[in-house]
PDB file of C-alpha atoms in Angstrom:
ATOM      1  CA  ALA A 579       0.269   0.206   0.156  1.00 74.00           C
ATOM      2  CA  GLN A 580       1.146   3.290  -0.647  1.00 81.00           C
ATOM      3  CA  SER A 581       2.064   5.289   2.472  1.00 89.00           C
ATOM      4  CA  VAL A 582       4.096   8.638   3.021  1.00 94.00           C
ATOM      5  CA  THR A 583       6.003   8.928   6.709  1.00 95.00           C
ATOM      6  CA  GLN A 584       7.298  12.770   8.153  1.00 96.00           C
ATOM      7  CA  PRO A 585      10.045  11.459  10.439  1.00 96.00           C
ATOM      8  CA  ASP A 586       9.726  14.499  12.412  1.00 95.00           C
ATOM      9  CA  ILE A 587       6.731  16.139  13.821  1.00 94.00           C
ATOM     10  CA  HIS A 588       8.277  19.787  14.921  1.00 96.00           C
ATOM     11  CA  ILE A 589      11.456  21.336  14.079  1.00 97.00           C
ATOM     12  CA  THR A 590      13.332  24.370  15.258  1.00 97.00           C
ATOM     13  CA  VAL A 591      16.202  26.435  13.443  1.00 97.00           C
ATOM     14  CA  SER A 592      17.334  29.800  13.809  1.00 97.00           C
ATOM     15  CA  GLU A 593      16.171  32.609  11.181  1.00 97.00           C
ATOM     16  CA  GLY A 594      19.155  32.519   8.496  1.00 97.00           C
ATOM     17  CA  ALA A 595      20.090  28.651   9.319  1.00 97.00           C
ATOM     18  CA  SER A 596      19.372  25.869   6.445  1.00 97.00           C
ATOM     19  CA  LEU A 597      16.429  23.914   6.943  1.00 97.00           C
ATOM     20  CA  GLU A 598      15.718  20.354   5.608  1.00 98.00           C
ATOM     21  CA  LEU A 599      12.823  18.460   6.032  1.00 98.00           C
ATOM     22  CA  ARG A 600      12.678  14.705   5.838  1.00 98.00           C
ATOM     23  CA  CYS A 601      10.219  12.569   3.943  1.00 97.00           C
ATOM     24  CA  ASN A 602      10.040   8.759   2.741  1.00 96.00           C
ATOM     25  CA  TYR A 603       7.621   7.182   0.744  1.00 93.00           C
ATOM     26  CA  SER A 604       6.405   3.789  -0.232  1.00 89.00           C
ATOM     27  CA  TYR A 605       5.455   2.713  -3.374  1.00 77.00           C
ATOM     28  CA  GLY A 606       5.818  -0.054  -6.044  1.00 67.00           C
ATOM     29  CA  ALA A 607       6.520   2.768  -8.776  1.00 71.00           C
ATOM     30  CA  THR A 608       8.032   6.392  -8.685  1.00 69.00           C
ATOM     31  CA  PRO A 609       4.431   8.345  -7.454  1.00 80.00           C
ATOM     32  CA  TYR A 610       3.939  11.875  -8.173  1.00 89.00           C
ATOM     33  CA  LEU A 611       5.601  13.770  -4.895  1.00 93.00           C
ATOM     34  CA  PHE A 612       4.310  16.615  -3.556  1.00 95.00           C
ATOM     35  CA  TRP A 613       5.499  19.282  -0.948  1.00 97.00           C
ATOM     36  CA  TYR A 614       2.965  21.533   0.595  1.00 97.00           C
ATOM     37  CA  VAL A 615       3.066  24.698   3.288  1.00 97.00           C
ATOM     38  CA  GLN A 616      -0.109  25.249   5.350  1.00 93.00           C
ATOM     39  CA  SER A 617       0.128  28.553   7.177  1.00 91.00           C
ATOM     40  CA  PRO A 618      -1.862  28.747  10.563  1.00 85.00           C
ATOM     41  CA  GLY A 619      -5.721  29.018   9.562  1.00 82.00           C
ATOM     42  CA  GLN A 620      -4.984  28.741   5.732  1.00 85.00           C
ATOM     43  CA  GLY A 621      -5.412  25.699   3.246  1.00 87.00           C
ATOM     44  CA  LEU A 622      -2.890  24.074   1.614  1.00 92.00           C
ATOM     45  CA  GLN A 623      -0.511  25.715  -0.821  1.00 94.00           C
ATOM     46  CA  LEU A 624       1.758  23.612  -3.096  1.00 95.00           C
ATOM     47  CA  LEU A 625       5.706  24.271  -3.125  1.00 97.00           C
ATOM     48  CA  LEU A 626       6.822  21.695  -5.801  1.00 96.00           C
ATOM     49  CA  LYS A 627       5.987  18.551  -7.293  1.00 93.00           C
ATOM     50  CA  TYR A 628       7.589  15.719  -8.836  1.00 92.00           C
ATOM     51  CA  PHE A 629       7.554  13.082 -11.309  1.00 86.00           C
ATOM     52  CA  SER A 630      10.399  12.454 -13.264  1.00 81.00           C
ATOM     53  CA  GLY A 631      13.679  13.651 -14.876  1.00 82.00           C
ATOM     54  CA  ASP A 632      15.430  16.355 -12.971  1.00 85.00           C
ATOM     55  CA  THR A 633      15.932  14.460  -9.419  1.00 90.00           C
ATOM     56  CA  LEU A 634      16.232  18.294  -7.999  1.00 95.00           C
ATOM     57  CA  VAL A 635      13.274  20.227  -8.351  1.00 95.00           C
ATOM     58  CA  GLN A 636      12.851  23.924  -7.475  1.00 96.00           C
ATOM     59  CA  GLY A 637      10.201  25.359  -6.284  1.00 96.00           C
ATOM     60  CA  ILE A 638       8.215  28.540  -4.586  1.00 95.00           C
ATOM     61  CA  LYS A 639       9.804  30.546  -2.030  1.00 94.00           C
ATOM     62  CA  GLY A 640      12.998  29.600  -2.424  1.00 96.00           C
ATOM     63  CA  PHE A 641      12.423  25.819  -1.471  1.00 97.00           C
ATOM     64  CA  GLU A 642      13.608  23.054  -3.520  1.00 97.00           C
ATOM     65  CA  ALA A 643      13.568  19.262  -2.994  1.00 97.00           C
ATOM     66  CA  GLU A 644      15.727  16.099  -4.044  1.00 96.00           C
ATOM     67  CA  PHE A 645      14.379  12.397  -5.623  1.00 94.00           C
ATOM     68  CA  LYS A 646      16.257  10.133  -4.000  1.00 93.00           C
ATOM     69  CA  ARG A 647      14.825   6.569  -5.648  1.00 90.00           C
ATOM     70  CA  SER A 648      17.658   4.125  -3.533  1.00 90.00           C
ATOM     71  CA  GLN A 649      16.457   5.897  -0.166  1.00 92.00           C
ATOM     72  CA  SER A 650      12.903   6.200  -1.018  1.00 92.00           C
ATOM     73  CA  SER A 651      13.101  10.111  -0.225  1.00 95.00           C
ATOM     74  CA  PHE A 652      11.668  13.427  -0.871  1.00 96.00           C
ATOM     75  CA  ASN A 653      13.751  15.810   1.465  1.00 98.00           C
ATOM     76  CA  LEU A 654      12.821  19.374   1.290  1.00 98.00           C
ATOM     77  CA  ARG A 655      14.964  21.812   1.936  1.00 98.00           C
ATOM     78  CA  LYS A 656      15.624  25.606   2.003  1.00 98.00           C
ATOM     79  CA  PRO A 657      19.292  26.814   2.546  1.00 97.00           C
ATOM     80  CA  SER A 658      18.551  30.071   4.740  1.00 97.00           C
ATOM     81  CA  VAL A 659      15.091  30.086   6.848  1.00 97.00           C
ATOM     82  CA  HIS A 660      13.005  33.337   7.136  1.00 96.00           C
ATOM     83  CA  TRP A 661      10.627  33.890   9.999  1.00 95.00           C
ATOM     84  CA  SER A 662       7.454  33.785   7.651  1.00 94.00           C
ATOM     85  CA  ASP A 663       8.587  30.150   6.411  1.00 96.00           C
ATOM     86  CA  ALA A 664       6.801  29.203  10.225  1.00 96.00           C
ATOM     87  CA  ALA A 665       4.317  26.684   9.346  1.00 96.00           C
ATOM     88  CA  GLU A 666       3.227  23.229   8.682  1.00 95.00           C
ATOM     89  CA  TYR A 667       4.552  21.014   5.935  1.00 97.00           C
ATOM     90  CA  PHE A 668       3.118  18.480   4.149  1.00 96.00           C
ATOM     91  CA  CYS A 669       4.878  15.608   1.965  1.00 96.00           C
ATOM     92  CA  ALA A 670       2.535  13.871  -0.085  1.00 94.00           C
ATOM     93  CA  SER A 671       2.200  11.475  -2.753  1.00 92.00           C
ATOM     94  CA  SER A 672       0.158  10.879  -5.687  1.00 88.00           C
ATOM     95  CA  SER A 673      -1.128   7.917  -7.821  1.00 80.00           C
ATOM     96  CA  ARG A 674      -3.635   6.941 -10.552  1.00 75.00           C
ATOM     97  CA  GLY A 675      -6.002   4.418  -9.112  1.00 69.00           C
ATOM     98  CA  SER A 676      -9.773   3.856  -9.810  1.00 65.00           C
ATOM     99  CA  GLY A 677     -10.115   6.656 -12.511  1.00 68.00           C
ATOM    100  CA  THR A 678      -8.364   9.071 -10.441  1.00 74.00           C
ATOM    101  CA  TYR A 679      -5.527  10.721  -8.571  1.00 79.00           C
ATOM    102  CA  LYS A 680      -5.664   9.333  -4.976  1.00 82.00           C
ATOM    103  CA  TYR A 681      -3.200  11.684  -2.682  1.00 88.00           C
ATOM    104  CA  ILE A 682      -1.638  10.263   0.539  1.00 90.00           C
ATOM    105  CA  PHE A 683      -0.044  13.010   2.968  1.00 93.00           C
ATOM    106  CA  GLY A 684       2.384  12.589   5.517  1.00 94.00           C
ATOM    107  CA  THR A 685       1.152  13.857   9.214  1.00 94.00           C
ATOM    108  CA  GLY A 686       3.097  17.012   9.200  1.00 95.00           C
ATOM    109  CA  THR A 687       6.171  18.651  10.139  1.00 96.00           C
ATOM    110  CA  ARG A 688       5.678  21.897  12.061  1.00 96.00           C
ATOM    111  CA  LEU A 689       8.421  24.368  11.560  1.00 97.00           C
ATOM    112  CA  LYS A 690       9.581  26.812  14.048  1.00 97.00           C
ATOM    113  CA  VAL A 691      11.356  29.734  13.452  1.00 97.00           C
ATOM    114  CA  LEU A 692      13.391  31.635  16.455  1.00 95.00           C
ATOM    115  CA  ALA A 693      14.444  35.066  15.676  1.00 89.00           C
TER     116      ALA A 693
ATOM    117  CA  ASN B 259      -9.656  34.102  -9.753  1.00 62.00           C
ATOM    118  CA  ALA B 260     -11.700  32.004  -6.794  1.00 74.00           C
ATOM    119  CA  GLY B 261     -10.156  28.693  -7.185  1.00 93.00           C
ATOM    120  CA  VAL B 262     -11.746  26.597  -4.529  1.00 95.00           C
ATOM    121  CA  THR B 263     -14.044  28.064  -2.089  1.00 95.00           C
ATOM    122  CA  GLN B 264     -15.783  26.588   0.868  1.00 96.00           C
ATOM    123  CA  THR B 265     -18.907  27.390   2.509  1.00 96.00           C
ATOM    124  CA  PRO B 266     -19.137  27.840   5.734  1.00 96.00           C
ATOM    125  CA  LYS B 267     -15.759  28.296   7.293  1.00 94.00           C
ATOM    126  CA  PHE B 268     -16.502  27.933  11.284  1.00 95.00           C
ATOM    127  CA  ARG B 269     -19.220  25.775  12.466  1.00 96.00           C
ATOM    128  CA  VAL B 270     -20.278  24.796  15.803  1.00 97.00           C
ATOM    129  CA  LEU B 271     -23.114  21.628  15.720  1.00 97.00           C
ATOM    130  CA  LYS B 272     -24.698  19.683  18.802  1.00 97.00           C
ATOM    131  CA  THR B 273     -24.248  15.738  18.731  1.00 97.00           C
ATOM    132  CA  GLY B 274     -26.948  14.771  16.683  1.00 97.00           C
ATOM    133  CA  GLN B 275     -27.724  17.690  14.210  1.00 97.00           C
ATOM    134  CA  SER B 276     -27.020  17.391  10.566  1.00 96.00           C
ATOM    135  CA  MET B 277     -25.273  19.691   8.101  1.00 96.00           C
ATOM    136  CA  THR B 278     -23.587  20.323   4.888  1.00 97.00           C
ATOM    137  CA  LEU B 279     -20.382  21.660   3.813  1.00 97.00           C
ATOM    138  CA  LEU B 280     -20.175  23.366   0.035  1.00 97.00           C
ATOM    139  CA  CYS B 281     -17.113  23.578  -2.287  1.00 97.00           C
ATOM    140  CA  ALA B 282     -17.305  24.736  -5.032  1.00 97.00           C
ATOM    141  CA  GLN B 283     -14.803  25.122  -7.533  1.00 97.00           C
ATOM    142  CA  ASP B 284     -14.363  27.537 -10.620  1.00 96.00           C
ATOM    143  CA  MET B 285     -11.635  26.025 -12.468  1.00 94.00           C
ATOM    144  CA  ASN B 286     -13.377  23.305 -14.553  1.00 94.00           C
ATOM    145  CA  HIS B 287     -11.423  20.666 -12.585  1.00 94.00           C
ATOM    146  CA  GLU B 288     -12.744  17.001 -13.006  1.00 93.00           C
ATOM    147  CA  TYR B 289     -11.920  15.013  -9.605  1.00 93.00           C
ATOM    148  CA  MET B 290     -12.936  16.727  -6.172  1.00 96.00           C
ATOM    149  CA  TYR B 291     -12.116  15.497  -2.902  1.00 96.00           C
ATOM    150  CA  TRP B 292     -13.228  15.784   0.641  1.00 97.00           C
ATOM    151  CA  TYR B 293     -10.401  15.457   3.319  1.00 96.00           C
ATOM    152  CA  ARG B 294     -10.205  15.710   6.952  1.00 96.00           C
ATOM    153  CA  GLN B 295      -7.364  17.089   9.070  1.00 94.00           C
ATOM    154  CA  ASP B 296      -6.914  15.982  12.636  1.00 93.00           C
ATOM    155  CA  PRO B 297      -3.496  16.710  14.618  1.00 87.00           C
ATOM    156  CA  GLY B 298      -0.817  14.266  14.151  1.00 84.00           C
ATOM    157  CA  MET B 299      -2.733  12.390  11.785  1.00 87.00           C
ATOM    158  CA  GLY B 300      -2.022  14.541   8.197  1.00 88.00           C
ATOM    159  CA  LEU B 301      -4.914  14.598   6.125  1.00 92.00           C
ATOM    160  CA  ARG B 302      -7.414  11.638   5.206  1.00 94.00           C
ATOM    161  CA  LEU B 303      -9.644  11.222   2.440  1.00 94.00           C
ATOM    162  CA  ILE B 304     -13.485  11.265   3.086  1.00 96.00           C
ATOM    163  CA  HIS B 305     -14.877  10.817   0.157  1.00 96.00           C
ATOM    164  CA  TYR B 306     -13.888  11.939  -3.751  1.00 94.00           C
ATOM    165  CA  SER B 307     -15.631  12.091  -7.248  1.00 94.00           C
ATOM    166  CA  VAL B 308     -14.435  11.406 -10.431  1.00 91.00           C
ATOM    167  CA  GLY B 309     -16.730  13.562 -12.181  1.00 92.00           C
ATOM    168  CA  GLU B 310     -20.280  15.004 -12.054  1.00 94.00           C
ATOM    169  CA  GLY B 311     -22.694  12.116 -10.497  1.00 93.00           C
ATOM    170  CA  THR B 312     -20.177   9.802  -9.609  1.00 93.00           C
ATOM    171  CA  THR B 313     -18.958   9.525  -5.814  1.00 95.00           C
ATOM    172  CA  ALA B 314     -16.457   6.996  -4.729  1.00 93.00           C
ATOM    173  CA  LYS B 315     -15.770   6.536  -0.467  1.00 94.00           C
ATOM    174  CA  GLY B 316     -12.291   7.345   0.971  1.00 92.00           C
ATOM    175  CA  GLU B 317     -10.519   6.131   3.695  1.00 91.00           C
ATOM    176  CA  VAL B 318     -12.629   7.140   5.991  1.00 95.00           C
ATOM    177  CA  PRO B 319     -16.637   7.707   5.379  1.00 96.00           C
ATOM    178  CA  ASP B 320     -18.154   6.307   7.828  1.00 96.00           C
ATOM    179  CA  GLY B 321     -21.027   9.004   8.821  1.00 96.00           C
ATOM    180  CA  TYR B 322     -20.675  11.484   5.510  1.00 97.00           C
ATOM    181  CA  ASN B 323     -22.168  11.380   2.618  1.00 97.00           C
ATOM    182  CA  VAL B 324     -21.420  13.470  -0.491  1.00 97.00           C
ATOM    183  CA  SER B 325     -22.973  14.547  -3.944  1.00 97.00           C
ATOM    184  CA  ARG B 326     -21.958  15.718  -7.256  1.00 97.00           C
ATOM    185  CA  LEU B 327     -24.813  17.302  -9.138  1.00 95.00           C
ATOM    186  CA  LYS B 328     -22.882  19.960 -10.585  1.00 96.00           C
ATOM    187  CA  LYS B 329     -19.285  19.409 -11.730  1.00 96.00           C
ATOM    188  CA  GLN B 330     -18.338  22.804 -10.377  1.00 97.00           C
ATOM    189  CA  ASN B 331     -19.799  21.487  -6.637  1.00 97.00           C
ATOM    190  CA  PHE B 332     -18.719  18.658  -4.261  1.00 98.00           C
ATOM    191  CA  LEU B 333     -21.065  18.669  -1.074  1.00 98.00           C
ATOM    192  CA  LEU B 334     -20.527  16.540   1.990  1.00 98.00           C
ATOM    193  CA  GLY B 335     -23.227  16.108   4.222  1.00 97.00           C
ATOM    194  CA  LEU B 336     -23.474  15.040   8.134  1.00 96.00           C
ATOM    195  CA  GLU B 337     -26.589  13.449   9.095  1.00 92.00           C
ATOM    196  CA  SER B 338     -25.788  12.691  12.464  1.00 96.00           C
ATOM    197  CA  ALA B 339     -22.882  14.656  13.533  1.00 96.00           C
ATOM    198  CA  ALA B 340     -20.726  13.404  16.430  1.00 97.00           C
ATOM    199  CA  PRO B 341     -17.761  14.481  18.691  1.00 97.00           C
ATOM    200  CA  SER B 342     -15.591  12.666  16.783  1.00 96.00           C
ATOM    201  CA  GLN B 343     -16.387  14.299  13.615  1.00 97.00           C
ATOM    202  CA  THR B 344     -14.569  17.647  15.171  1.00 97.00           C
ATOM    203  CA  SER B 345     -11.837  18.245  12.973  1.00 97.00           C
ATOM    204  CA  VAL B 346     -11.068  20.424  10.373  1.00 95.00           C
ATOM    205  CA  TYR B 347     -11.998  19.686   6.386  1.00 97.00           C
ATOM    206  CA  PHE B 348     -10.681  20.236   3.430  1.00 96.00           C
ATOM    207  CA  CYS B 349     -12.116  20.114  -0.619  1.00 97.00           C
ATOM    208  CA  ALA B 350      -9.620  19.662  -3.100  1.00 96.00           C
ATOM    209  CA  SER B 351      -9.605  19.717  -7.003  1.00 95.00           C
ATOM    210  CA  THR B 352      -7.762  18.321  -9.723  1.00 93.00           C
ATOM    211  CA  PRO B 353      -7.761  18.477 -13.650  1.00 90.00           C
ATOM    212  CA  ARG B 354      -7.595  15.688 -15.568  1.00 86.00           C
ATOM    213  CA  GLY B 355      -4.880  15.774 -18.035  1.00 79.00           C
ATOM    214  CA  GLN B 356      -2.106  16.891 -16.134  1.00 75.00           C
ATOM    215  CA  SER B 357       1.246  15.730 -16.314  1.00 74.00           C
ATOM    216  CA  VAL B 358       1.840  16.598 -12.803  1.00 77.00           C
ATOM    217  CA  PRO B 359      -1.665  16.276 -11.054  1.00 83.00           C
ATOM    218  CA  GLU B 360      -1.492  19.261  -8.462  1.00 88.00           C
ATOM    219  CA  ALA B 361      -4.426  19.344  -6.243  1.00 91.00           C
ATOM    220  CA  PHE B 362      -5.904  22.615  -5.500  1.00 93.00           C
ATOM    221  CA  PHE B 363      -7.080  23.445  -1.926  1.00 94.00           C
ATOM    222  CA  GLY B 364      -9.934  25.215  -0.272  1.00 94.00           C
ATOM    223  CA  GLN B 365      -9.392  27.410   3.044  1.00 92.00           C
ATOM    224  CA  GLY B 366     -10.979  24.897   4.928  1.00 94.00           C
ATOM    225  CA  THR B 367     -14.064  24.613   7.587  1.00 95.00           C
ATOM    226  CA  ARG B 368     -13.384  24.150  11.257  1.00 95.00           C
ATOM    227  CA  LEU B 369     -16.046  22.136  12.575  1.00 97.00           C
ATOM    228  CA  THR B 370     -16.739  21.447  16.183  1.00 97.00           C
ATOM    229  CA  VAL B 371     -19.307  18.919  17.379  1.00 97.00           C
ATOM    230  CA  VAL B 372     -20.087  19.325  21.512  1.00 97.00           C
TER     231      VAL B 372
END
């Protein structure tokens, strides 16, 4: 069965520090992979997405993610975190089945940024 | 450009009451979804629809019903609300035929059942 694991529930970093959020997926083939961000009281906004091609994907707000098939990972990175990046981040995978795309979400990582 | 709009944004229900959550999208998307978000559990799929007039069960469908009479609308109903249905509900939609299918989300409905 398809699954997504985000091992870190909370992460705290200082403003200006680098960030890496971990995501591991389980699926027979390469699924569609996504990172979403959710600010308090808001919906989910897409940061980036991947299916094939270059394994380093650039997204919005200075985020990037790297797909590593050998590790079944799709980790999100940012070289220098800003206070406005404090939010909850969700990794998701999707595959086609039953006539539609089914999205599986990780449990989320809440990012706190120290001034 | 409204995208995905959910109504209402907040609601408090008493146990046993019924209500309907409305999701409307103006992007002509084929696929629509209802999720619930609970702390530490991420988003879980309640029901989904692959097109007008069709619906299907997701991961946690019990206690909910849905309808998609028009392509742009996807309704989620609670016939007899229970405290376990206290959650934040998100609607999403996806277009058909995209190379990497991105889901677009509404702002959410925070429902409290007392």
